[in-house]
PDB file of C-alpha atoms and ligand atoms in Angstrom:
ATOM      1  CA  MET A   1      35.497 -10.955  20.162  1.00 41.00           C
ATOM      2  CA  ALA A   2      33.528 -14.098  20.870  1.00 40.00           C
ATOM      3  CA  ALA A   3      36.679 -16.057  21.645  1.00 44.00           C
ATOM      4  CA  ALA A   4      37.980 -13.293  23.892  1.00 49.00           C
ATOM      5  CA  THR A   5      34.850 -13.331  26.023  1.00 50.00           C
ATOM      6  CA  GLY A   6      34.740 -17.117  26.198  1.00 56.00           C
ATOM      7  CA  TYR A   7      31.483 -17.424  24.249  1.00 60.00           C
ATOM      8  CA  ARG A   8      31.212 -19.448  21.091  1.00 58.00           C
ATOM      9  CA  ALA A   9      28.890 -18.584  18.258  1.00 60.00           C
ATOM     10  CA  GLU A  10      26.201 -21.201  17.653  1.00 59.00           C
ATOM     11  CA  GLU A  11      27.608 -22.075  14.262  1.00 73.00           C
ATOM     12  CA  GLU A  12      31.106 -22.705  15.541  1.00 88.00           C
ATOM     13  CA  TYR A  13      32.380 -26.270  15.625  1.00 93.00           C
ATOM     14  CA  ASP A  14      35.659 -28.155  15.667  1.00 94.00           C
ATOM     15  CA  TYR A  15      34.708 -31.013  13.357  1.00 95.00           C
ATOM     16  CA  LEU A  16      32.087 -31.672  10.713  1.00 96.00           C
ATOM     17  CA  PHE A  17      31.276 -35.361  10.184  1.00 97.00           C
ATOM     18  CA  LYS A  18      29.052 -36.747   7.466  1.00 97.00           C
ATOM     19  CA  VAL A  19      27.048 -39.747   8.627  1.00 97.00           C
ATOM     20  CA  VAL A  20      24.693 -41.737   6.390  1.00 96.00           C
ATOM     21  CA  LEU A  21      21.600 -43.725   7.258  1.00 96.00           C
ATOM     22  CA  ILE A  22      21.013 -46.873   5.235  1.00 94.00           C
ATOM     23  CA  GLY A  23      18.754 -49.904   5.476  1.00 94.00           C
ATOM     24  CA  ASP A  24      15.501 -51.214   4.035  1.00 93.00           C
ATOM     25  CA  SER A  25      12.498 -49.022   3.471  1.00 91.00           C
ATOM     26  CA  GLY A  26      10.223 -48.564   6.476  1.00 93.00           C
ATOM     27  CA  VAL A  27      12.737 -49.491   9.199  1.00 96.00           C
ATOM     28  CA  GLY A  28      12.539 -45.996  10.685  1.00 95.00           C
ATOM     29  CA  LYS A  29      15.545 -44.147   9.251  1.00 94.00           C
ATOM     30  CA  SER A  30      13.687 -40.859   8.741  1.00 92.00           C
ATOM     31  CA  ASN A  31      12.200 -40.994  12.212  1.00 93.00           C
ATOM     32  CA  LEU A  32      15.549 -41.760  13.835  1.00 95.00           C
ATOM     33  CA  LEU A  33      16.921 -38.661  12.142  1.00 94.00           C
ATOM     34  CA  SER A  34      13.987 -36.417  13.044  1.00 92.00           C
ATOM     35  CA  ARG A  35      14.042 -37.708  16.623  1.00 94.00           C
ATOM     36  CA  PHE A  36      17.750 -36.971  16.938  1.00 95.00           C
ATOM     37  CA  ALA A  37      17.835 -33.643  15.112  1.00 92.00           C
ATOM     38  CA  ARG A  38      14.469 -32.141  16.083  1.00 89.00           C
ATOM     39  CA  ASP A  39      13.021 -34.484  18.728  1.00 88.00           C
ATOM     40  CA  GLU A  40      10.083 -35.247  16.431  1.00 86.00           C
ATOM     41  CA  PHE A  41       8.358 -38.485  15.447  1.00 87.00           C
ATOM     42  CA  SER A  42       5.824 -39.164  12.688  1.00 83.00           C
ATOM     43  CA  LEU A  43       3.432 -42.057  12.160  1.00 78.00           C
ATOM     44  CA  GLU A  44       3.400 -41.389   8.439  1.00 74.00           C
ATOM     45  CA  THR A  45       5.818 -42.993   6.051  1.00 68.00           C
ATOM     46  CA  ARG A  46       6.962 -40.078   4.002  1.00 62.00           C
ATOM     47  CA  SER A  47       6.151 -40.357   0.336  1.00 53.00           C
ATOM     48  CA  THR A  48       8.586 -37.812  -1.052  1.00 54.00           C
ATOM     49  CA  ILE A  49      11.705 -39.141  -2.685  1.00 54.00           C
ATOM     50  CA  GLY A  50      15.090 -37.509  -2.485  1.00 57.00           C
ATOM     51  CA  VAL A  51      18.097 -37.205  -0.263  1.00 61.00           C
ATOM     52  CA  GLU A  52      17.696 -35.079   2.808  1.00 81.00           C
ATOM     53  CA  PHE A  53      20.026 -34.216   5.594  1.00 84.00           C
ATOM     54  CA  ALA A  54      19.847 -32.616   8.995  1.00 90.00           C
ATOM     55  CA  THR A  55      22.580 -31.294  11.236  1.00 93.00           C
ATOM     56  CA  LYS A  56      23.115 -31.305  14.945  1.00 94.00           C
ATOM     57  CA  THR A  57      26.102 -30.228  16.984  1.00 94.00           C
ATOM     58  CA  VAL A  58      27.119 -32.306  19.992  1.00 94.00           C
ATOM     59  CA  ARG A  59      30.009 -32.197  22.393  1.00 94.00           C
ATOM     60  CA  VAL A  60      32.555 -35.028  22.307  1.00 93.00           C
ATOM     61  CA  ASP A  61      35.199 -34.687  24.996  1.00 91.00           C
ATOM     62  CA  ASP A  62      36.040 -30.985  24.799  1.00 91.00           C
ATOM     63  CA  LYS A  63      35.246 -30.666  21.080  1.00 93.00           C
ATOM     64  CA  LEU A  64      32.146 -29.457  19.278  1.00 94.00           C
ATOM     65  CA  VAL A  65      31.246 -31.984  16.622  1.00 95.00           C
ATOM     66  CA  LYS A  66      28.723 -31.026  13.984  1.00 95.00           C
ATOM     67  CA  ALA A  67      26.998 -34.072  12.525  1.00 96.00           C
ATOM     68  CA  GLN A  68      25.582 -33.818   9.045  1.00 96.00           C
ATOM     69  CA  ILE A  69      23.294 -36.824   8.832  1.00 96.00           C
ATOM     70  CA  TRP A  70      21.967 -37.964   5.477  1.00 94.00           C
ATOM     71  CA  ASP A  71      18.737 -39.820   4.973  1.00 91.00           C
ATOM     72  CA  THR A  72      17.949 -41.704   1.772  1.00 84.00           C
ATOM     73  CA  ALA A  73      14.341 -40.483   2.013  1.00 66.00           C
ATOM     74  CA  GLY A  74      12.966 -43.383   0.055  1.00 65.00           C
ATOM     75  CA  GLN A  75      15.636 -43.806  -2.637  1.00 64.00           C
ATOM     76  CA  GLU A  76      16.421 -47.302  -1.373  1.00 65.00           C
ATOM     77  CA  ARG A  77      13.048 -48.548  -2.599  1.00 63.00           C
ATOM     78  CA  TYR A  78      14.332 -48.174  -6.135  1.00 60.00           C
ATOM     79  CA  ARG A  79      17.848 -49.398  -5.400  1.00 60.00           C
ATOM     80  CA  ALA A  80      18.922 -45.991  -6.595  1.00 64.00           C
ATOM     81  CA  ILE A  81      21.304 -44.794  -3.926  1.00 75.00           C
ATOM     82  CA  THR A  82      23.994 -42.947  -5.803  1.00 78.00           C
ATOM     83  CA  SER A  83      27.680 -42.862  -4.951  1.00 84.00           C
ATOM     84  CA  ALA A  84      27.226 -39.146  -4.123  1.00 86.00           C
ATOM     85  CA  TYR A  85      25.150 -40.234  -1.149  1.00 89.00           C
ATOM     86  CA  TYR A  86      28.110 -42.102   0.324  1.00 92.00           C
ATOM     87  CA  ARG A  87      30.844 -39.675  -0.740  1.00 93.00           C
ATOM     88  CA  GLY A  88      32.787 -38.298   2.197  1.00 95.00           C
ATOM     89  CA  ALA A  89      30.845 -40.271   4.805  1.00 96.00           C
ATOM     90  CA  VAL A  90      32.887 -41.085   7.906  1.00 97.00           C
ATOM     91  CA  GLY A  91      30.088 -42.856   9.765  1.00 97.00           C
ATOM     92  CA  ALA A  92      27.016 -44.939   9.003  1.00 98.00           C
ATOM     93  CA  LEU A  93      24.015 -46.357  10.787  1.00 98.00           C
ATOM     94  CA  VAL A  94      22.830 -49.576   9.150  1.00 98.00           C
ATOM     95  CA  VAL A  95      19.232 -49.746  10.337  1.00 97.00           C
ATOM     96  CA  TYR A  96      16.889 -52.740  10.479  1.00 98.00           C
ATOM     97  CA  ASP A  97      13.475 -53.259  12.077  1.00 98.00           C
ATOM     98  CA  VAL A  98      13.552 -55.703  15.022  1.00 98.00           C
ATOM     99  CA  THR A  99      10.044 -56.867  14.036  1.00 98.00           C
ATOM    100  CA  ARG A 100      10.924 -57.743  10.422  1.00 98.00           C
ATOM    101  CA  ARG A 101      13.579 -60.439  10.026  1.00 98.00           C
ATOM    102  CA  ILE A 102      14.101 -59.716   6.345  1.00 98.00           C
ATOM    103  CA  THR A 103      15.311 -56.202   7.136  1.00 97.00           C
ATOM    104  CA  PHE A 104      17.960 -57.728   9.426  1.00 98.00           C
ATOM    105  CA  ASP A 105      18.947 -60.324   6.817  1.00 97.00           C
ATOM    106  CA  ASN A 106      19.378 -57.491   4.305  1.00 96.00           C
ATOM    107  CA  ALA A 107      21.763 -55.632   6.630  1.00 96.00           C
ATOM    108  CA  GLU A 108      24.620 -57.706   5.223  1.00 96.00           C
ATOM    109  CA  ARG A 109      23.914 -56.421   1.732  1.00 94.00           C
ATOM    110  CA  TRP A 110      23.720 -52.824   2.983  1.00 94.00           C
ATOM    111  CA  LEU A 111      27.027 -53.257   4.734  1.00 95.00           C
ATOM    112  CA  ARG A 112      28.593 -54.574   1.547  1.00 94.00           C
ATOM    113  CA  GLU A 113      27.254 -51.639  -0.469  1.00 92.00           C
ATOM    114  CA  LEU A 114      28.586 -49.264   2.163  1.00 94.00           C
ATOM    115  CA  ARG A 115      32.046 -50.874   2.101  1.00 93.00           C
ATOM    116  CA  ASP A 116      32.110 -50.640  -1.700  1.00 93.00           C
ATOM    117  CA  HIS A 117      31.546 -46.887  -1.566  1.00 93.00           C
ATOM    118  CA  THR A 118      33.389 -45.635   1.503  1.00 93.00           C
ATOM    119  CA  ASP A 119      36.739 -45.501   3.259  1.00 91.00           C
ATOM    120  CA  ALA A 120      37.711 -48.719   5.049  1.00 90.00           C
ATOM    121  CA  ASN A 121      37.929 -46.873   8.362  1.00 92.00           C
ATOM    122  CA  ILE A 122      34.321 -45.688   8.287  1.00 96.00           C
ATOM    123  CA  VAL A 123      32.594 -46.146  11.661  1.00 97.00           C
ATOM    124  CA  VAL A 124      29.538 -48.382  11.299  1.00 97.00           C
ATOM    125  CA  MET A 125      26.807 -49.128  13.804  1.00 98.00           C
ATOM    126  CA  LEU A 126      24.122 -51.762  13.297  1.00 98.00           C
ATOM    127  CA  VAL A 127      20.874 -50.314  14.656  1.00 98.00           C
ATOM    128  CA  GLY A 128      17.812 -52.422  15.481  1.00 98.00           C
ATOM    129  CA  ASN A 129      14.934 -49.951  15.561  1.00 98.00           C
ATOM    130  CA  LYS A 130      11.300 -50.287  16.819  1.00 98.00           C
ATOM    131  CA  ALA A 131      12.461 -51.970  20.036  1.00 98.00           C
ATOM    132  CA  ASP A 132       9.249 -50.662  21.639  1.00 98.00           C
ATOM    133  CA  LEU A 133       7.254 -53.329  19.740  1.00 98.00           C
ATOM    134  CA  ARG A 134       8.306 -56.019  22.220  1.00 97.00           C
ATOM    135  CA  HIS A 135       5.494 -58.465  21.417  1.00 97.00           C
ATOM    136  CA  LEU A 136       6.398 -58.391  17.704  1.00 98.00           C
ATOM    137  CA  ARG A 137      10.126 -58.936  18.031  1.00 98.00           C
ATOM    138  CA  ALA A 138      11.513 -61.195  15.277  1.00 98.00           C
ATOM    139  CA  VAL A 139      15.248 -60.582  15.711  1.00 98.00           C
ATOM    140  CA  PRO A 140      16.841 -61.552  19.045  1.00 97.00           C
ATOM    141  CA  ALA A 141      19.328 -58.971  20.310  1.00 96.00           C
ATOM    142  CA  GLU A 142      21.877 -61.796  20.424  1.00 97.00           C
ATOM    143  CA  ASP A 143      21.702 -62.245  16.626  1.00 98.00           C
ATOM    144  CA  ALA A 144      22.529 -58.586  16.153  1.00 98.00           C
ATOM    145  CA  ARG A 145      25.456 -58.807  18.551  1.00 97.00           C
ATOM    146  CA  ALA A 146      26.833 -61.843  16.700  1.00 98.00           C
ATOM    147  CA  PHE A 147      26.412 -60.111  13.333  1.00 97.00           C
ATOM    148  CA  ALA A 148      28.133 -56.961  14.580  1.00 97.00           C
ATOM    149  CA  GLU A 149      31.016 -58.958  16.033  1.00 96.00           C
ATOM    150  CA  ALA A 150      31.452 -60.984  12.834  1.00 97.00           C
ATOM    151  CA  HIS A 151      31.641 -57.763  10.810  1.00 95.00           C
ATOM    152  CA  GLY A 152      33.925 -55.831  13.145  1.00 93.00           C
ATOM    153  CA  THR A 153      31.289 -53.315  14.071  1.00 95.00           C
ATOM    154  CA  PHE A 154      28.921 -52.757  16.992  1.00 93.00           C
ATOM    155  CA  SER A 155      25.191 -52.761  17.551  1.00 97.00           C
ATOM    156  CA  MET A 156      22.455 -51.016  19.502  1.00 98.00           C
ATOM    157  CA  GLU A 157      18.677 -51.224  19.709  1.00 98.00           C
ATOM    158  CA  THR A 158      16.596 -48.076  19.506  1.00 98.00           C
ATOM    159  CA  SER A 159      13.051 -46.792  19.491  1.00 98.00           C
ATOM    160  CA  ALA A 160      12.476 -43.605  17.539  1.00 97.00           C
ATOM    161  CA  LEU A 161       8.904 -43.703  18.876  1.00 97.00           C
ATOM    162  CA  GLU A 162       9.874 -43.801  22.539  1.00 98.00           C
ATOM    163  CA  ALA A 163      13.128 -41.888  22.023  1.00 97.00           C
ATOM    164  CA  THR A 164      15.129 -44.760  23.500  1.00 98.00           C
ATOM    165  CA  ASN A 165      18.849 -44.879  22.686  1.00 98.00           C
ATOM    166  CA  VAL A 166      18.457 -42.560  19.690  1.00 98.00           C
ATOM    167  CA  GLU A 167      20.672 -39.836  21.077  1.00 96.00           C
ATOM    168  CA  GLY A 168      22.931 -42.588  22.440  1.00 97.00           C
ATOM    169  CA  ALA A 169      23.341 -44.319  19.077  1.00 98.00           C
ATOM    170  CA  PHE A 170      24.204 -41.157  17.155  1.00 97.00           C
ATOM    171  CA  THR A 171      26.514 -39.753  19.804  1.00 96.00           C
ATOM    172  CA  GLU A 172      28.314 -43.100  20.147  1.00 96.00           C
ATOM    173  CA  VAL A 173      28.958 -43.133  16.393  1.00 98.00           C
ATOM    174  CA  LEU A 174      30.194 -39.517  16.530  1.00 97.00           C
ATOM    175  CA  ALA A 175      32.448 -40.276  19.497  1.00 96.00           C
ATOM    176  CA  GLN A 176      33.938 -43.275  17.683  1.00 96.00           C
ATOM    177  CA  ILE A 177      34.515 -41.190  14.541  1.00 96.00           C
ATOM    178  CA  TYR A 178      36.222 -38.562  16.656  1.00 96.00           C
ATOM    179  CA  ARG A 179      38.511 -41.254  18.102  1.00 94.00           C
ATOM    180  CA  VAL A 180      39.406 -42.502  14.615  1.00 92.00           C
ATOM    181  CA  VAL A 181      39.917 -38.969  13.261  1.00 91.00           C
ATOM    182  CA  SER A 182      42.104 -37.961  16.170  1.00 88.00           C
ATOM    183  CA  ARG A 183      44.302 -40.956  15.317  1.00 85.00           C
ATOM    184  CA  ASN A 184      44.440 -39.461  11.791  1.00 77.00           C
ATOM    185  CA  ALA A 185      42.950 -42.591  10.307  1.00 64.00           C
ATOM    186  CA  LEU A 186      40.059 -40.926   8.474  1.00 67.00           C
TER     187      LEU A 186
HETATM  188  P1  GDP B 201      12.256 -45.212   6.622  1.00 92.30           P
HETATM  189  O1  GDP B 201      11.557 -45.607   5.355  1.00 92.30           O
HETATM  190  O2  GDP B 201      13.335 -46.191   6.986  1.00 92.30           O
HETATM  191  O3  GDP B 201      12.745 -43.797   6.622  1.00 92.30           O
HETATM  192  O4  GDP B 201      11.170 -45.353   7.814  1.00 92.30           O
HETATM  193  P2  GDP B 201      10.237 -44.228   8.484  1.00 92.30           P
HETATM  194  O5  GDP B 201      11.028 -43.390   9.426  1.00 92.30           O
HETATM  195  O6  GDP B 201       9.459 -43.532   7.416  1.00 92.30           O
HETATM  196  O7  GDP B 201       9.260 -45.155   9.375  1.00 92.30           O
HETATM  197  C1  GDP B 201       8.436 -46.141   8.774  1.00 92.30           C
HETATM  198  C2  GDP B 201       7.257 -46.410   9.691  1.00 92.30           C
HETATM  199  O8  GDP B 201       7.715 -46.989  10.926  1.00 92.30           O
HETATM  200  C3  GDP B 201       6.455 -45.163  10.066  1.00 92.30           C
HETATM  201  O9  GDP B 201       5.094 -45.503  10.100  1.00 92.30           O
HETATM  202  C4  GDP B 201       6.967 -44.829  11.469  1.00 92.30           C
HETATM  203  O10 GDP B 201       5.975 -44.173  12.234  1.00 92.30           O
HETATM  204  C5  GDP B 201       7.289 -46.215  12.024  1.00 92.30           C
HETATM  205  N1  GDP B 201       8.381 -46.189  13.020  1.00 92.30           N
HETATM  206  C6  GDP B 201       9.599 -45.617  12.874  1.00 92.30           C
HETATM  207  N2  GDP B 201      10.342 -45.789  13.973  1.00 92.30           N
HETATM  208  C7  GDP B 201       9.575 -46.480  14.860  1.00 92.30           C
HETATM  209  C8  GDP B 201       9.780 -46.974  16.193  1.00 92.30           C
HETATM  210  O11 GDP B 201      10.836 -46.799  16.819  1.00 92.30           O
HETATM  211  N3  GDP B 201       8.747 -47.671  16.767  1.00 92.30           N
HETATM  212  C9  GDP B 201       7.567 -47.887  16.115  1.00 92.30           C
HETATM  213  N4  GDP B 201       6.628 -48.578  16.768  1.00 92.30           N
HETATM  214  N5  GDP B 201       7.344 -47.436  14.858  1.00 92.30           N
HETATM  215  C10 GDP B 201       8.317 -46.741  14.241  1.00 92.30           C
END
């Protein structure tokens, strides 16, 4: 009936894409996810350990794309991300903190781990978070661009605190996945 009247049930979608968040502890992965999925931000670093995910449905072209976004929720502190975390992922956000150089330097290792566990056609975005902390910046945007270019991926800076580019980063990843999937490459 819903189709006949032109309405679509809330749970209806054309595609379901699994996207994983990876990167050092404290870079803002959980807050990027809560900002995107629920428009919430927290000053607390969450102490619970365990994988969590949230979903959000967005429109890409004329399709409804449901994103299932996984957050390590602290597992990375113990280098204990399991292969189940990566299984079936078609997109990833490799997150660093623009105020902590080491988190950017570690992005290379995260990218390698990702490549070891996922399909070669996975869509990857390098995300420099905490861009609101302008006076504390330790990673020039140019370095991120060069890194992304060298690794065949793309980059964006975000602020989960100020809600800058968060929606943009996730929807860009989803749109790119949709492009790859519609070419039947994933
Ligand atoms: P995770 O360990 O990567 O999941 O990082 P969290 O999301 O728990 O964030 C770690 C800390 O950074 C928390 O205190 C957050 O409030 C803070 N944080 C996260 N995103 C931002 C941001 O965009 N700007 C600022 N200034 N702080 C942020």
